[in-house]
Tab-separated table of C-alpha atoms in Angstrom:
chain	number	residue	atom	x	y	z
A	1	MET	CA	-24.823	3.964	11.445
A	2	SER	CA	-26.191	7.567	11.563
A	3	PHE	CA	-25.127	10.318	9.220
A	4	PRO	CA	-23.820	12.786	9.024
A	5	SER	CA	-20.661	11.253	10.613
A	6	ARG	CA	-17.234	12.199	11.115
A	7	TYR	CA	-14.660	9.623	9.621
A	8	VAL	CA	-10.893	9.309	10.247
A	9	ILE	CA	-9.203	7.749	7.152
A	10	GLU	CA	-5.712	6.787	7.122
A	11	VAL	CA	-3.769	6.182	3.807
A	12	ASP	CA	-0.332	4.905	3.195
A	13	GLY	CA	2.575	7.432	2.532
A	14	ARG	CA	2.473	11.156	2.366
A	15	VAL	CA	-0.202	13.221	0.619
A	16	PRO	CA	1.170	16.054	-1.200
A	17	SER	CA	-0.397	19.409	-0.610
A	18	SER	CA	-1.556	19.460	-4.045
A	19	LEU	CA	-3.528	16.226	-3.630
A	20	ALA	CA	-4.807	17.528	-0.059
A	21	ASN	CA	-6.300	20.419	-1.972
A	22	GLU	CA	-8.466	17.986	-3.855
A	23	LEU	CA	-10.224	17.101	-0.623
A	24	PRO	CA	-12.132	20.247	0.363
A	25	GLY	CA	-13.723	20.269	3.748
A	26	PHE	CA	-11.407	17.546	5.216
A	27	ALA	CA	-8.370	17.983	7.444
A	28	VAL	CA	-5.317	16.250	6.047
A	29	GLU	CA	-2.577	15.411	8.529
A	30	ASP	CA	0.763	13.893	7.740
A	31	ARG	CA	1.951	11.393	10.290
A	32	GLY	CA	5.278	10.597	8.774
A	33	GLY	CA	4.716	7.151	7.068
A	34	SER	CA	1.011	7.834	6.620
A	35	THR	CA	-1.530	10.468	6.221
A	36	VAL	CA	-4.844	10.958	7.985
A	37	VAL	CA	-7.807	12.456	6.268
A	38	ALA	CA	-10.658	13.448	8.573
A	39	GLY	CA	-13.988	15.078	7.925
A	40	ASP	CA	-17.725	14.742	8.092
A	41	VAL	CA	-19.707	12.781	5.314
A	42	ALA	CA	-23.311	13.229	4.598
A	43	ASP	CA	-24.436	9.477	4.089
A	44	GLY	CA	-22.986	6.060	3.077
A	45	ALA	CA	-22.708	7.134	-0.653
A	46	ALA	CA	-20.739	10.083	0.306
A	47	LEU	CA	-18.386	7.833	2.292
A	48	TYR	CA	-17.949	5.269	-0.569
A	49	GLY	CA	-17.433	8.382	-2.913
A	50	LEU	CA	-14.636	9.743	-0.673
A	51	LEU	CA	-13.021	6.316	-0.503
A	52	ALA	CA	-13.152	6.154	-4.465
A	53	ARG	CA	-11.777	9.551	-4.806
A	54	LEU	CA	-8.735	8.537	-2.468
A	55	GLU	CA	-8.254	5.446	-4.647
A	56	ALA	CA	-8.356	7.377	-7.828
A	57	LEU	CA	-5.726	9.867	-6.354
A	58	GLY	CA	-3.518	6.661	-6.157
A	59	LEU	CA	-3.643	6.594	-2.373
A	60	GLN	CA	-3.708	3.224	-0.694
A	61	LEU	CA	-6.281	2.744	2.206
A	62	VAL	CA	-4.844	1.566	5.450
A	63	SER	CA	-7.911	2.118	7.732
A	64	VAL	CA	-11.377	3.724	8.135
A	65	ARG	CA	-12.782	4.748	11.637
A	66	PRO	CA	-15.913	6.496	12.483
A	67	LYS	CA	-15.393	9.161	14.893
A	68	SER	CA	-18.233	9.754	17.283
A	69	PRO	CA	-18.855	11.668	20.523
A	70	GLY	CA	-18.209	9.440	23.450
A	71	PRO	CA	-15.991	6.401	23.768
A	72	GLU	CA	-13.120	6.119	21.293
A	73	THR	CA	-13.768	3.475	18.654
A	74	ALA	CA	-11.392	0.835	17.617
A	75	TRP	CA	-9.396	1.208	14.332
A	76	VAL	CA	-10.562	-1.184	11.673
A	77	LYS	CA	-7.583	-2.015	9.329
A	78	ALA	CA	-8.323	-2.452	5.604
A	79	ASP	CA	-6.999	-6.088	5.674
A	80	ASP	CA	-8.800	-7.023	8.990
A	81	PRO	CA	-10.849	-10.027	8.415
A	82	ARG	CA	-13.674	-8.853	10.723
A	83	ARG	CA	-14.240	-5.867	8.137
C-alpha cells in the first residue's frame, strides 16, 4: 500500500455536523442509514489514528475502502472474514 492514499470509510448511522467538524480535511456525506467519511491519509499510522478517532466519537465502523486512481476497488466490510 502506498501513501498518501485516499480512503472512503463508512460508519453506521448519521454523523451530526458537530462530530463532522471533528474530522478536518475529510468530506463527510450522509447516506441516510450510514455516513461516508473520505479523505487523504499520510501513512498507516494516520489511517489507524483516524479509525481510532471515529471509534472514540462513538461511531461504529461498517467498511474501509482505499480509493485509488484507476479501477474501482471492492468494499471490504468490517465483519468480512477476508479482512
